[in-house]
PDB file of C-alpha atoms in Angstrom:
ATOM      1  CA  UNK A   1      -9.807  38.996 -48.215  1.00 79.00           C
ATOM      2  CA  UNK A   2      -7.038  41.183 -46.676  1.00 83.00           C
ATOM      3  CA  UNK A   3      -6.744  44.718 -47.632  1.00 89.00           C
ATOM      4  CA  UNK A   4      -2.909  44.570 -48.416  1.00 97.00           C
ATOM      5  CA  UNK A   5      -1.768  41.985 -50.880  1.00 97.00           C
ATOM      6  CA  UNK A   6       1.218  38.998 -50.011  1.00 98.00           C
ATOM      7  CA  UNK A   7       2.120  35.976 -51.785  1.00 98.00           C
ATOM      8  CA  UNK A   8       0.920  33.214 -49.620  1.00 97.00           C
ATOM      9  CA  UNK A   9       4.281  31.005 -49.901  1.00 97.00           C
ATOM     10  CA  UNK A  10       7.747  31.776 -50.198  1.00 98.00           C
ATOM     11  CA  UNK A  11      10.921  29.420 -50.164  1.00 97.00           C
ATOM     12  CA  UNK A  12      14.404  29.419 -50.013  1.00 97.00           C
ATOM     13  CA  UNK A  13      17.562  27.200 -49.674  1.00 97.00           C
ATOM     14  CA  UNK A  14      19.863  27.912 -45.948  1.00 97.00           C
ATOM     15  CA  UNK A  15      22.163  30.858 -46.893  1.00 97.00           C
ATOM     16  CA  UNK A  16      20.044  31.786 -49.577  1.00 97.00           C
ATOM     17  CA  UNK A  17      18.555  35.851 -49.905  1.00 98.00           C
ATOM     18  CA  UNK A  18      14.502  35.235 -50.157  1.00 98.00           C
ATOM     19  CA  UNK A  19      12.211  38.732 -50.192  1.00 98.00           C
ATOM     20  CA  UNK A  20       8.335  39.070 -49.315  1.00 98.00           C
ATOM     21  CA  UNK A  21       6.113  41.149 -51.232  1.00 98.00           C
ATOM     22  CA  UNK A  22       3.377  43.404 -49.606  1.00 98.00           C
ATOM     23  CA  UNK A  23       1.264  45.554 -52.248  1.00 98.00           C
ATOM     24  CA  UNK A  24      -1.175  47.948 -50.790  1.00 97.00           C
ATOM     25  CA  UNK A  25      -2.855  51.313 -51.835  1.00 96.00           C
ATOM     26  CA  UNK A  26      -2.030  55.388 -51.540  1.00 96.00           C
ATOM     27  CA  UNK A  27      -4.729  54.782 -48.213  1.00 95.00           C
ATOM     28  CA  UNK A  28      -2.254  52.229 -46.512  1.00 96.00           C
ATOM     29  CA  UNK A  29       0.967  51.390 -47.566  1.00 97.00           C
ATOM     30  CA  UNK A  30       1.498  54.906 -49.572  1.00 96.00           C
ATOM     31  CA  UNK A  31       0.927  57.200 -46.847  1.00 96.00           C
ATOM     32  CA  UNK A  32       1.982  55.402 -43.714  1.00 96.00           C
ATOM     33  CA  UNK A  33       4.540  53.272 -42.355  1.00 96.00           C
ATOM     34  CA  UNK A  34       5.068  49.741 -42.928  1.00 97.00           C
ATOM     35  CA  UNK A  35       5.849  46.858 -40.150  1.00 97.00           C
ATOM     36  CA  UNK A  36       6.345  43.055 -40.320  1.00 98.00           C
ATOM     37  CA  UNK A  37       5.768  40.874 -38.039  1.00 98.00           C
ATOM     38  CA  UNK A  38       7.038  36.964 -37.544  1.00 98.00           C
ATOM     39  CA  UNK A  39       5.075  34.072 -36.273  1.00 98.00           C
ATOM     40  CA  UNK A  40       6.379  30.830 -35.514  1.00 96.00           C
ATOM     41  CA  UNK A  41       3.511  28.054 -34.926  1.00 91.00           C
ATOM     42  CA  UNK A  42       1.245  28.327 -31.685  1.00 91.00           C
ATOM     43  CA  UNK A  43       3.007  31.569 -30.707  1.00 95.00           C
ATOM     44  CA  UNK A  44       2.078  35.264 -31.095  1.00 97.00           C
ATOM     45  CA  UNK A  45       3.766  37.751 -33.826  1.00 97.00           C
ATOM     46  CA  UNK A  46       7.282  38.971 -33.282  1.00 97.00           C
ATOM     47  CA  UNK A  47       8.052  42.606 -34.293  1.00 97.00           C
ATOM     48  CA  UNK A  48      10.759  42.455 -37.369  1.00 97.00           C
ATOM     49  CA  UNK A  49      10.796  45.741 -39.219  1.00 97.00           C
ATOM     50  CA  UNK A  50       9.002  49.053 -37.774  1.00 96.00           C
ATOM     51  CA  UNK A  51       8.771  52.281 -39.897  1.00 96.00           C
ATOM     52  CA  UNK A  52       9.271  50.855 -42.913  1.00 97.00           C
ATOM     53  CA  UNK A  53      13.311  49.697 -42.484  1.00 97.00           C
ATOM     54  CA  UNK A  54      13.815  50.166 -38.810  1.00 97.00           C
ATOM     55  CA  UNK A  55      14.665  47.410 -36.971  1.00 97.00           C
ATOM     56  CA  UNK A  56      13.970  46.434 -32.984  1.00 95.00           C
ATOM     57  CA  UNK A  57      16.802  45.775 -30.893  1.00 95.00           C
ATOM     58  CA  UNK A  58      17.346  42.339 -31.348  1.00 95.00           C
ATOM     59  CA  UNK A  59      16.311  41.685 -34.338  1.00 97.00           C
ATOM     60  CA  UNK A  60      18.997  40.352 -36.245  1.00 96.00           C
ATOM     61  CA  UNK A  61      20.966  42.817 -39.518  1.00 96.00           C
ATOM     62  CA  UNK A  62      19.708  39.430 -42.186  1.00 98.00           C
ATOM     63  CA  UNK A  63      15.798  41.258 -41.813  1.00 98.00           C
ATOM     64  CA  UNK A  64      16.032  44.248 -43.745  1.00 98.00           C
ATOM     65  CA  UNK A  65      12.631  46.261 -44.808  1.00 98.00           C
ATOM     66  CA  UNK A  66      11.861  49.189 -48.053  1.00 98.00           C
ATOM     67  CA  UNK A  67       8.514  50.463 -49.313  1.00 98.00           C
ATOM     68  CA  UNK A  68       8.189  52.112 -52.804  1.00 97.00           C
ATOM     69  CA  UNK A  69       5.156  54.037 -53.460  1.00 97.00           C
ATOM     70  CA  UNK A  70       2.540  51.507 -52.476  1.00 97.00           C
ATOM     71  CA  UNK A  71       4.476  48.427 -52.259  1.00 98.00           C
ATOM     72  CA  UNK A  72       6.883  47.088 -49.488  1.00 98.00           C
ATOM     73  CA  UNK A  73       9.294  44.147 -49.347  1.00 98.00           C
ATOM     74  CA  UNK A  74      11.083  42.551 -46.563  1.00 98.00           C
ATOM     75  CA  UNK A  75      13.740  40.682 -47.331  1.00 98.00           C
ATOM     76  CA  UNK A  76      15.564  37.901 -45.352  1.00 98.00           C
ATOM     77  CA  UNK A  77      19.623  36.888 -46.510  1.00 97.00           C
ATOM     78  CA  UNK A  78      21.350  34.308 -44.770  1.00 97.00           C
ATOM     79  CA  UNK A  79      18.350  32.049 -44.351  1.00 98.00           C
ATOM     80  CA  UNK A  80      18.279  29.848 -41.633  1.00 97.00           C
ATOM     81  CA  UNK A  81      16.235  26.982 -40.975  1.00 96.00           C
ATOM     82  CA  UNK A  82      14.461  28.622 -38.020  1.00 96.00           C
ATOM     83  CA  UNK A  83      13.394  31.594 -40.717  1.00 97.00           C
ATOM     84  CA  UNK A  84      10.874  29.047 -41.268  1.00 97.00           C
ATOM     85  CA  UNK A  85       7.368  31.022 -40.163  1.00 97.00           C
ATOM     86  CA  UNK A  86       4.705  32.941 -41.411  1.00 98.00           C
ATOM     87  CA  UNK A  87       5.455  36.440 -42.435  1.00 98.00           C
ATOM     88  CA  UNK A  88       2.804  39.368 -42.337  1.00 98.00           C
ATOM     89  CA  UNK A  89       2.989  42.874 -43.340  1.00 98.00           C
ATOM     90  CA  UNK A  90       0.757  45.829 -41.722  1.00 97.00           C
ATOM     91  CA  UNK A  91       0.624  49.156 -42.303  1.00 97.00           C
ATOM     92  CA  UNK A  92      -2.302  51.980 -40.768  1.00 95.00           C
ATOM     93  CA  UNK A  93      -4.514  53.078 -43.168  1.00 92.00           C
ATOM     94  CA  UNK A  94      -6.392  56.705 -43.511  1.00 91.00           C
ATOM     95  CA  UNK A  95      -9.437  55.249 -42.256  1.00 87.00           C
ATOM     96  CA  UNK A  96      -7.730  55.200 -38.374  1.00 87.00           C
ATOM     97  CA  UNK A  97      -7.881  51.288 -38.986  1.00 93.00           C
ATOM     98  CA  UNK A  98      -4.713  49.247 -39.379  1.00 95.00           C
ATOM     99  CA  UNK A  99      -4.876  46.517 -42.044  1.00 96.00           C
ATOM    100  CA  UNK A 100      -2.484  43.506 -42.581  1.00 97.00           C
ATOM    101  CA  UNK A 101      -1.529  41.604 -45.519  1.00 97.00           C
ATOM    102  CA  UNK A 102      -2.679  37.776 -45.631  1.00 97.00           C
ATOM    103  CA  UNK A 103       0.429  36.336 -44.474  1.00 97.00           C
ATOM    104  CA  UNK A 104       3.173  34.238 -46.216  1.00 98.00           C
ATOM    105  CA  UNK A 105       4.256  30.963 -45.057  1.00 98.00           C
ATOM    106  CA  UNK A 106       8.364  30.481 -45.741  1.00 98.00           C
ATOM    107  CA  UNK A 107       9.763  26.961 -46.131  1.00 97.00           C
ATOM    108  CA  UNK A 108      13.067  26.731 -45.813  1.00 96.00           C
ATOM    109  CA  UNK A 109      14.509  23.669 -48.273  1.00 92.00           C
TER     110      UNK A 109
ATOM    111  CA  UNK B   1       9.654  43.837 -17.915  1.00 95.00           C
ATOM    112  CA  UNK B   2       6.994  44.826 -20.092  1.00 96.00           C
ATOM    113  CA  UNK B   3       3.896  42.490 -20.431  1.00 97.00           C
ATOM    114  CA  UNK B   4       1.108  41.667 -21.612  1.00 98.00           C
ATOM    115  CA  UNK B   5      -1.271  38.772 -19.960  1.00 98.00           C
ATOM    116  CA  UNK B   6      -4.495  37.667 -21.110  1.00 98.00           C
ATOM    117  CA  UNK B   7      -7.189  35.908 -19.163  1.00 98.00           C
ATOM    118  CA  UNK B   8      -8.037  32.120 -20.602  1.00 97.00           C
ATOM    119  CA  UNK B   9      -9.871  30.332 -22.962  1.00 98.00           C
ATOM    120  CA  UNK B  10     -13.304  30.404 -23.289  1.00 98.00           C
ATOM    121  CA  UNK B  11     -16.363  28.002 -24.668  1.00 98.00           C
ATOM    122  CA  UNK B  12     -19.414  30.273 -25.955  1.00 98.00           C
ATOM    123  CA  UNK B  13     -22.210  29.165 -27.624  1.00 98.00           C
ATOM    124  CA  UNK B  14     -23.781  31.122 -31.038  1.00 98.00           C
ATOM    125  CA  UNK B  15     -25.137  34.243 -29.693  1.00 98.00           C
ATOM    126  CA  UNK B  16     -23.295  34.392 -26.861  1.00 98.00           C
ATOM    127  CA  UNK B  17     -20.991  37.080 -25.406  1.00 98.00           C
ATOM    128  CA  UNK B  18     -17.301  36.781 -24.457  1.00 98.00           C
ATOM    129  CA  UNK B  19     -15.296  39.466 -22.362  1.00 98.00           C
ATOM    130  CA  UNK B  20     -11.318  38.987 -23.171  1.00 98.00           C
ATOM    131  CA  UNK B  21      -8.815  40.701 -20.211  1.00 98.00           C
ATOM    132  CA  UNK B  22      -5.425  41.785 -20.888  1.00 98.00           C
ATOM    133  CA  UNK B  23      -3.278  42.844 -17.995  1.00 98.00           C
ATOM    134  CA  UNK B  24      -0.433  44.780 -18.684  1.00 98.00           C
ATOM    135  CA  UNK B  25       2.850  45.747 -16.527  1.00 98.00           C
ATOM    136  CA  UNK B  26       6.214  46.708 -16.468  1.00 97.00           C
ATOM    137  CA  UNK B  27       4.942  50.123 -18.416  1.00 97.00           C
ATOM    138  CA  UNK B  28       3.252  52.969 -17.865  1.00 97.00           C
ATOM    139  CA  UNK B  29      -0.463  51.647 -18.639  1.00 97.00           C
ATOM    140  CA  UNK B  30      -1.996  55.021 -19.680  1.00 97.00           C
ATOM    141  CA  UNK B  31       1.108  56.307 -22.282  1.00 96.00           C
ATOM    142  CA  UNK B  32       0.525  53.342 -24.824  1.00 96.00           C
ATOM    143  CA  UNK B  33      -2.810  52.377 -26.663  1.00 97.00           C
ATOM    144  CA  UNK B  34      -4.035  49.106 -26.845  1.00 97.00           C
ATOM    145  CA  UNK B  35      -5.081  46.917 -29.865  1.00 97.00           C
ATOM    146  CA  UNK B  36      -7.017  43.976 -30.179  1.00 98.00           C
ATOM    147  CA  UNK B  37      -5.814  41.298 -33.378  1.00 98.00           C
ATOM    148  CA  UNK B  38      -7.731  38.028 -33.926  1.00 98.00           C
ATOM    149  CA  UNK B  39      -6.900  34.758 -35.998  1.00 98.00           C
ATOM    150  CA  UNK B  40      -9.106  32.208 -37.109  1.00 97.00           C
ATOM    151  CA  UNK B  41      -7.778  28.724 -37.105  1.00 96.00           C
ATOM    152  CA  UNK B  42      -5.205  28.343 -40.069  1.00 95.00           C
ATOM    153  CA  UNK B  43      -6.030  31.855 -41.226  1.00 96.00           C
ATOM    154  CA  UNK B  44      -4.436  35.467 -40.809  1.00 96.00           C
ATOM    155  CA  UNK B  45      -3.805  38.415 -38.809  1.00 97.00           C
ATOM    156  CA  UNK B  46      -7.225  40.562 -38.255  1.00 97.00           C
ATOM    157  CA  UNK B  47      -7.705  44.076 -36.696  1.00 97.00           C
ATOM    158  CA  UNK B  48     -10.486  44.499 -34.376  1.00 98.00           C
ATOM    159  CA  UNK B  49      -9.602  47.968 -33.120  1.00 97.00           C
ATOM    160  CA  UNK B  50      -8.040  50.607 -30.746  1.00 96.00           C
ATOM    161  CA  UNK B  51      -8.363  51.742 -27.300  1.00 97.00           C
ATOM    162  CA  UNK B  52      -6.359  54.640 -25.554  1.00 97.00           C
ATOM    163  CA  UNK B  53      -5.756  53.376 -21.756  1.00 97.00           C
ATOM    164  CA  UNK B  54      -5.822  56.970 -20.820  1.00 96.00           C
ATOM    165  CA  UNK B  55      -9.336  58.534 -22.546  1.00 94.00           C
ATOM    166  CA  UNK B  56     -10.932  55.308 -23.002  1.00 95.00           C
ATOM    167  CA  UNK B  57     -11.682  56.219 -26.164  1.00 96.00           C
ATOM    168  CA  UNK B  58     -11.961  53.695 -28.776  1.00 97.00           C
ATOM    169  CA  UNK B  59     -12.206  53.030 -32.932  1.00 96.00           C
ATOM    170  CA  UNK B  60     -13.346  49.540 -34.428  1.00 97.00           C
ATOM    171  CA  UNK B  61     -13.209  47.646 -37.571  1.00 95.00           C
ATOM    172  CA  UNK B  62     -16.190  48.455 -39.822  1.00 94.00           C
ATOM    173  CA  UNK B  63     -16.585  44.636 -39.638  1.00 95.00           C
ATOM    174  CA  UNK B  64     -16.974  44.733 -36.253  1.00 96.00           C
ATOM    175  CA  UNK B  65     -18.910  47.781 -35.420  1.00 96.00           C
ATOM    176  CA  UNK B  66     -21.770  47.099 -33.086  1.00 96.00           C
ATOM    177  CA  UNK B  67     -20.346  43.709 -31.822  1.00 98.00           C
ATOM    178  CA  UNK B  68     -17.108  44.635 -30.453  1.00 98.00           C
ATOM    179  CA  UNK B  69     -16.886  46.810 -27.399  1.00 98.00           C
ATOM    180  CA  UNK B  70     -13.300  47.924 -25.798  1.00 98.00           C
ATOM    181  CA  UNK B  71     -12.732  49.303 -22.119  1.00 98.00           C
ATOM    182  CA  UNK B  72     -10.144  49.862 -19.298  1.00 98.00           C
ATOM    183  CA  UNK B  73      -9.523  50.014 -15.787  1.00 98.00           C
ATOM    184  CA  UNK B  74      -6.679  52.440 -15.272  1.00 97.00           C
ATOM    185  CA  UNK B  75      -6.687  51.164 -11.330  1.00 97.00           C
ATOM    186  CA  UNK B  76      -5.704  47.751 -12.945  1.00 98.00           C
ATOM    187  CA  UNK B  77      -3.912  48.272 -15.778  1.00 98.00           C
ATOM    188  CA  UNK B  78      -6.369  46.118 -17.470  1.00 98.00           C
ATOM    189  CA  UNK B  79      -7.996  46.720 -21.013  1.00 98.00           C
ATOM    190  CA  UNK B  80     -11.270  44.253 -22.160  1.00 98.00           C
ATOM    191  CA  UNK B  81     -12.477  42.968 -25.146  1.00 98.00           C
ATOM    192  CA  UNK B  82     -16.189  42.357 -25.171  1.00 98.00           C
ATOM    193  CA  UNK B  83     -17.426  40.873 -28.682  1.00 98.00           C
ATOM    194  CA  UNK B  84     -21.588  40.216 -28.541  1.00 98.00           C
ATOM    195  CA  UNK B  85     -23.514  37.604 -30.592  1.00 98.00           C
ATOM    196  CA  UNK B  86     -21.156  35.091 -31.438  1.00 98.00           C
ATOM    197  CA  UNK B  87     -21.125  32.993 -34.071  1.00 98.00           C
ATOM    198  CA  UNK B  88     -19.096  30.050 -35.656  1.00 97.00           C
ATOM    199  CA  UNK B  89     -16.823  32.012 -37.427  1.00 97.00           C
ATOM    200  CA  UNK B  90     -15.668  34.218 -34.225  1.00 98.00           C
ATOM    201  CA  UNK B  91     -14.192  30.959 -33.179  1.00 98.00           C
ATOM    202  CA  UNK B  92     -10.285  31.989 -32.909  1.00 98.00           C
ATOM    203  CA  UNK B  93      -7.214  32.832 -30.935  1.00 98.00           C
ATOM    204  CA  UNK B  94      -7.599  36.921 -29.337  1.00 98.00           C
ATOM    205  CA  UNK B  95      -4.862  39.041 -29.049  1.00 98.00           C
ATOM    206  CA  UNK B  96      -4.032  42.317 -27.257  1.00 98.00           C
ATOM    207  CA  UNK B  97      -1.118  44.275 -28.417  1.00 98.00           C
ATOM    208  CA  UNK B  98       0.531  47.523 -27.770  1.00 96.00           C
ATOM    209  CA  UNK B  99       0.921  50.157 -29.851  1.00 90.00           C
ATOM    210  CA  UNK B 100       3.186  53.461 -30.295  1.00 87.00           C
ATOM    211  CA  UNK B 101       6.093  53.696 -32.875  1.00 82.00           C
ATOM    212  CA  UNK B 102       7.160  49.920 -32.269  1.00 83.00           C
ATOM    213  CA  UNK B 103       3.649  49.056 -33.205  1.00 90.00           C
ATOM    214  CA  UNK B 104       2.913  45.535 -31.636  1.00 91.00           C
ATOM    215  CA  UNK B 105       5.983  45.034 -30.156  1.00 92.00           C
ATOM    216  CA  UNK B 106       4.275  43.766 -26.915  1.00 96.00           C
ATOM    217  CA  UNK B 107       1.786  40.986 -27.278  1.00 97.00           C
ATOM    218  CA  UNK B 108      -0.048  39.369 -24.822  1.00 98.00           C
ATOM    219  CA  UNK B 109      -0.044  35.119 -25.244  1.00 97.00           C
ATOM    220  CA  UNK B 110      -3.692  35.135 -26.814  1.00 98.00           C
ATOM    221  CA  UNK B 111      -6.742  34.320 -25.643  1.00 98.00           C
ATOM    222  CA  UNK B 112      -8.668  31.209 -27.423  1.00 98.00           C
ATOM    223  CA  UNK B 113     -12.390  31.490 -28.028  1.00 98.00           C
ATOM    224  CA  UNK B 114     -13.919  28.577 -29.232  1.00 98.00           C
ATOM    225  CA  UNK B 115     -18.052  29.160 -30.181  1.00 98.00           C
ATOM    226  CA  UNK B 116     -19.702  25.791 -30.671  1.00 97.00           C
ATOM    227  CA  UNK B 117     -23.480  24.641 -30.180  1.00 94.00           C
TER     228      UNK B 117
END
């Protein structure tokens, strides 16, 4: 059982705007940053969204990020086919331990 | 360029120990702590814990607490993963990853430990 809360599928249509839920507590997600992370199959994570909205170089303007109180989203517009992946959320938590969310796996229709 | 490379995959059987490597370059080793992330077959993301390249000091997962043990050899650039008494359910693909503001920007390709009888 993961210590922050995603939906475990998500889907969309190409050029459709699809958003990922992360729900957390004042421990996590309310007091620290929040990063998500991309994994395409057999590969490690990719970095998508630091610091709650910041994104690496590279990472293209569709992946935007926001946290509200104990909740974060990330949300995807333009979705392409290879958007297809499994999404994560992570955040540190008081404790000096970082926890992630479960993961949610995006189809692309 | 900045990377991370991890040593292979391993075969252990139940109560076993398996030592992970994870060499890293193109950075300045001791500037950057290290994390170690595991997933199970079909499953999630899972933090194991910390280590600072430069103290050697180290913080673990509660779950793993007593199992896990993290080190480094500044003269290498190379951070370990030791994880005791293995069992079934250990069986899964380890990670290192980098830390600092871009948390896990850097990851190294995994490490696959399979524990079977």
């Amino acid at each position: 059982q993961s210590v922050l809360t995603q939906p475990p599928s998500a889907s969309g249509t190409p050029g459709q705007r699809v958003t990922i839920s992360c729900s957390g507590s004042s421990s996590n997600i309310g007091s620290n940053y929040v990063y998500w992370y991309q994994q395409l199959p057999g590969t490690a994570p990719k970095l998508l969204i630091y610091r709650n909205n910041q994104r690496p170089s590279g990472v293209p303007d569709r992946f935007s990020g926001s946290k509200s109180g104990t909740s974060a989203s990330l949300a995807i517009s333009g979705l392409r086919s290879e958007d297809e992946a499994d999404y994560y959320c992570a955040a540190w938590d008081d404790s000096l331990s970082v926890s992630f969310g479960g993961g949610t796996k995006l189809t692309v229709l | 360029q900045v990377q991370l490379v991890q040593s292979g995959a391993e075969v252990k059987k139940p109560g076993a120990s398996v030592k992970v490597s994870c060499k890293a370059s193109g950075y300045t080793f001791t500037s950057y702590y290290m994390h170690w992330v595991r997933q199970a077959p079909g499953q999630g993301l899972e933090w194991m814990g910390i280590i600072n390249p430069s103290g050697g000091s180290t913080s673990y997962a509660q779950k793993f607490q007593g199992r896990v043990t993290m080190t480094r050899d500044t003269s290498t650039s190379t951070v370990y993963m030791e994880l005791s008494s293995l069992r079934s359910e250990d069986t899964a693909v380890y990670y290192c990853a980098r830390g600092g503001i871009l948390l896990f920007r850097v990851w190294g390709q995994g490490t696959l430990v399979t524990v079977s009888s």
